[in-house]
Amino acid sequence: AGATGGRFPPTLVWEVAAHPDGSRAIFEVTGRPGGAMRLFQPLIARSTARNLERSFPRLKEVLESR
């Protein structure tokens, strides 16, 4: 599955699959800002990583409730 949008459309690809210890989630985010926004790429990358990390506990909760 995936999602796109915004000024420099990032692509978010995720996969959730069965794993011997439960479920395994793999996330990949790609996209590069253009123009002046390129200067903010390191900040955007860190912010995106933090947002994903904060989302993992909720994802785990949702997956385990099913």
Tab-separated table of N, CA and C in Angstrom:
chain	number	residue	atom	x	y	z
A	1	ALA	N	0.852	-1.177	0.000
A	1	ALA	CA	0.000	0.000	0.000
A	1	ALA	C	0.885	1.223	0.000
A	2	GLY	N	0.342	2.398	-0.347
A	2	GLY	CA	1.156	3.607	-0.353
A	2	GLY	C	0.310	4.857	-0.394
A	3	ALA	N	0.969	6.011	-0.171
A	3	ALA	CA	0.273	7.297	-0.185
A	3	ALA	C	1.212	8.353	-0.735
A	4	THR	N	0.651	9.342	-1.428
A	4	THR	CA	1.451	10.453	-1.936
A	4	THR	C	0.706	11.751	-1.711
A	5	GLY	N	1.421	12.880	-1.762
A	5	GLY	CA	0.772	14.171	-1.633
A	5	GLY	C	1.760	15.244	-1.240
A	6	GLY	N	1.302	16.486	-1.169
A	6	GLY	CA	2.133	17.583	-0.705
A	6	GLY	C	2.872	18.292	-1.817
A	7	ARG	N	3.728	19.261	-1.415
A	7	ARG	CA	4.482	20.068	-2.367
A	7	ARG	C	5.537	19.274	-3.112
A	8	PHE	N	6.215	18.398	-2.444
A	8	PHE	CA	7.170	17.499	-3.084
A	8	PHE	C	6.670	16.105	-2.735
A	9	PRO	N	5.916	15.524	-3.609
A	9	PRO	CA	5.174	14.320	-3.237
A	9	PRO	C	6.063	13.178	-2.756
A	10	PRO	N	6.058	12.943	-1.448
A	10	PRO	CA	6.773	11.768	-0.947
A	10	PRO	C	5.933	10.523	-1.211
A	11	THR	N	6.580	9.414	-1.214
A	11	THR	CA	5.883	8.139	-1.356
A	11	THR	C	6.144	7.332	-0.094
A	12	LEU	N	5.091	6.865	0.516
A	12	LEU	CA	5.183	6.016	1.701
A	12	LEU	C	4.695	4.637	1.307
A	13	VAL	N	5.557	3.651	1.461
A	13	VAL	CA	5.220	2.275	1.134
A	13	VAL	C	5.344	1.469	2.417
A	14	TRP	N	4.328	0.682	2.699
A	14	TRP	CA	4.391	-0.155	3.886
A	14	TRP	C	3.915	-1.554	3.561
A	15	GLU	N	4.437	-2.484	4.355
A	15	GLU	CA	4.061	-3.882	4.202
A	15	GLU	C	3.951	-4.475	5.596
A	16	VAL	N	2.874	-5.162	5.859
A	16	VAL	CA	2.682	-5.865	7.126
A	16	VAL	C	2.519	-7.338	6.774
A	17	ALA	N	3.351	-8.170	7.389
A	17	ALA	CA	3.323	-9.602	7.073
A	17	ALA	C	3.466	-10.421	8.348
A	18	ALA	N	2.999	-11.655	8.271
A	18	ALA	CA	3.146	-12.579	9.396
A	18	ALA	C	4.632	-12.842	9.634
A	19	HIS	N	4.982	-13.021	10.899
A	19	HIS	CA	6.359	-13.276	11.307
A	19	HIS	C	6.302	-14.280	12.452
A	20	PRO	N	7.312	-15.133	12.629
A	20	PRO	CA	7.248	-16.120	13.717
A	20	PRO	C	6.971	-15.510	15.097
A	21	ASP	N	7.409	-14.280	15.319
A	21	ASP	CA	7.190	-13.619	16.608
A	21	ASP	C	5.913	-12.775	16.639
A	22	GLY	N	5.112	-12.800	15.596
A	22	GLY	CA	3.888	-11.993	15.522
A	22	GLY	C	3.727	-11.433	14.124
A	23	SER	N	3.823	-10.116	13.995
A	23	SER	CA	3.737	-9.453	12.692
A	23	SER	C	4.972	-8.598	12.491
A	24	ARG	N	5.300	-8.386	11.241
A	24	ARG	CA	6.441	-7.550	10.901
A	24	ARG	C	5.951	-6.437	9.992
A	25	ALA	N	6.296	-5.197	10.331
A	25	ALA	CA	5.921	-4.038	9.518
A	25	ALA	C	7.191	-3.425	8.938
A	26	ILE	N	7.168	-3.189	7.638
A	26	ILE	CA	8.297	-2.570	6.949
A	26	ILE	C	7.793	-1.280	6.306
A	27	PHE	N	8.497	-0.170	6.571
A	27	PHE	CA	8.123	1.124	6.030
A	27	PHE	C	9.259	1.684	5.208
A	28	GLU	N	8.909	2.332	4.104
A	28	GLU	CA	9.898	3.003	3.271
A	28	GLU	C	9.297	4.327	2.827
A	29	VAL	N	10.018	5.410	3.083
A	29	VAL	CA	9.563	6.735	2.687
A	29	VAL	C	10.597	7.296	1.716
A	30	THR	N	10.124	7.712	0.534
A	30	THR	CA	11.022	8.315	-0.443
A	30	THR	C	10.417	9.619	-0.931
A	31	GLY	N	11.266	10.523	-1.330
A	31	GLY	CA	10.830	11.813	-1.850
A	31	GLY	C	11.896	12.849	-1.567
A	32	ARG	N	12.067	13.755	-2.464
A	32	ARG	CA	13.058	14.818	-2.284
A	32	ARG	C	12.408	16.155	-2.584
A	33	PRO	N	12.571	17.094	-1.652
A	33	PRO	CA	12.041	18.429	-1.916
A	33	PRO	C	12.855	19.116	-3.003
A	34	GLY	N	12.200	19.994	-3.735
A	34	GLY	CA	12.874	20.739	-4.781
A	34	GLY	C	13.043	22.202	-4.397
A	35	GLY	N	13.777	22.914	-5.197
A	35	GLY	CA	13.966	24.344	-4.988
A	35	GLY	C	14.582	24.647	-3.635
A	36	ALA	N	14.125	25.735	-3.032
A	36	ALA	CA	14.652	26.168	-1.739
A	36	ALA	C	14.375	25.158	-0.631
A	37	MET	N	13.337	24.341	-0.798
A	37	MET	CA	12.999	23.348	0.227
A	37	MET	C	14.104	22.304	0.385
A	38	ARG	N	14.986	22.178	-0.617
A	38	ARG	CA	16.103	21.224	-0.500
A	38	ARG	C	16.957	21.515	0.727
A	39	LEU	N	17.026	22.785	1.105
A	39	LEU	CA	17.818	23.163	2.279
A	39	LEU	C	17.266	22.519	3.551
A	40	PHE	N	15.976	22.234	3.559
A	40	PHE	CA	15.331	21.677	4.745
A	40	PHE	C	15.253	20.152	4.722
A	41	GLN	N	15.837	19.523	3.716
A	41	GLN	CA	15.730	18.067	3.588
A	41	GLN	C	16.169	17.321	4.851
A	42	PRO	N	17.296	17.663	5.487
A	42	PRO	CA	17.672	16.931	6.710
A	42	PRO	C	16.633	17.081	7.824
A	43	LEU	N	16.061	18.265	7.970
A	43	LEU	CA	15.033	18.478	8.991
A	43	LEU	C	13.767	17.699	8.671
A	44	ILE	N	13.389	17.698	7.408
A	44	ILE	CA	12.195	16.967	6.982
A	44	ILE	C	12.388	15.476	7.214
A	45	ALA	N	13.573	14.957	6.899
A	45	ALA	CA	13.854	13.530	7.085
A	45	ALA	C	13.765	13.152	8.564
A	46	ARG	N	14.355	13.966	9.438
A	46	ARG	CA	14.295	13.665	10.879
A	46	ARG	C	12.870	13.740	11.398
A	47	SER	N	12.129	14.746	10.965
A	47	SER	CA	10.744	14.902	11.401
A	47	SER	C	9.890	13.723	10.949
A	48	THR	N	10.097	13.294	9.715
A	48	THR	CA	9.349	12.150	9.188
A	48	THR	C	9.672	10.890	9.989
A	49	ALA	N	10.948	10.679	10.274
A	49	ALA	CA	11.355	9.499	11.049
A	49	ALA	C	10.726	9.535	12.444
A	50	ARG	N	10.734	10.697	13.101
A	50	ARG	CA	10.123	10.822	14.439
A	50	ARG	C	8.629	10.537	14.380
A	51	ASN	N	7.956	11.049	13.377
A	51	ASN	CA	6.509	10.818	13.254
A	51	ASN	C	6.198	9.339	13.063
A	52	LEU	N	6.990	8.661	12.251
A	52	LEU	CA	6.783	7.225	12.062
A	52	LEU	C	7.035	6.473	13.368
A	53	GLU	N	8.107	6.830	14.076
A	53	GLU	CA	8.426	6.154	15.342
A	53	GLU	C	7.289	6.327	16.352
A	54	ARG	N	6.690	7.502	16.381
A	54	ARG	CA	5.566	7.749	17.297
A	54	ARG	C	4.326	6.956	16.891
A	55	SER	N	4.221	6.636	15.612
A	55	SER	CA	3.052	5.926	15.114
A	55	SER	C	3.115	4.424	15.361
A	56	PHE	N	4.306	3.880	15.558
A	56	PHE	CA	4.441	2.436	15.712
A	56	PHE	C	3.656	1.862	16.884
A	57	PRO	N	3.673	2.485	18.075
A	57	PRO	CA	2.868	1.922	19.167
A	57	PRO	C	1.376	1.846	18.812
A	58	ARG	N	0.860	2.858	18.140
A	58	ARG	CA	-0.557	2.851	17.742
A	58	ARG	C	-0.808	1.752	16.710
A	59	LEU	N	0.096	1.592	15.756
A	59	LEU	CA	-0.043	0.529	14.770
A	59	LEU	C	-0.067	-0.826	15.458
A	60	LYS	N	0.827	-1.025	16.395
A	60	LYS	CA	0.863	-2.290	17.143
A	60	LYS	C	-0.455	-2.531	17.847
A	61	GLU	N	-0.981	-1.502	18.479
A	61	GLU	CA	-2.265	-1.596	19.179
A	61	GLU	C	-3.384	-1.993	18.225
A	62	VAL	N	-3.442	-1.362	17.077
A	62	VAL	CA	-4.482	-1.648	16.084
A	62	VAL	C	-4.343	-3.081	15.566
A	63	LEU	N	-3.125	-3.487	15.237
A	63	LEU	CA	-2.929	-4.841	14.728
A	63	LEU	C	-3.269	-5.902	15.747
A	64	GLU	N	-2.931	-5.658	17.002
A	64	GLU	CA	-3.193	-6.650	18.049
A	64	GLU	C	-4.654	-6.697	18.439
A	65	SER	N	-5.430	-5.675	18.139
A	65	SER	CA	-6.846	-5.661	18.518
A	65	SER	C	-7.704	-6.435	17.525
A	66	ARG	N	-7.148	-6.829	16.420
A	66	ARG	CA	-7.919	-7.544	15.382
A	66	ARG	C	-7.821	-9.019	15.536
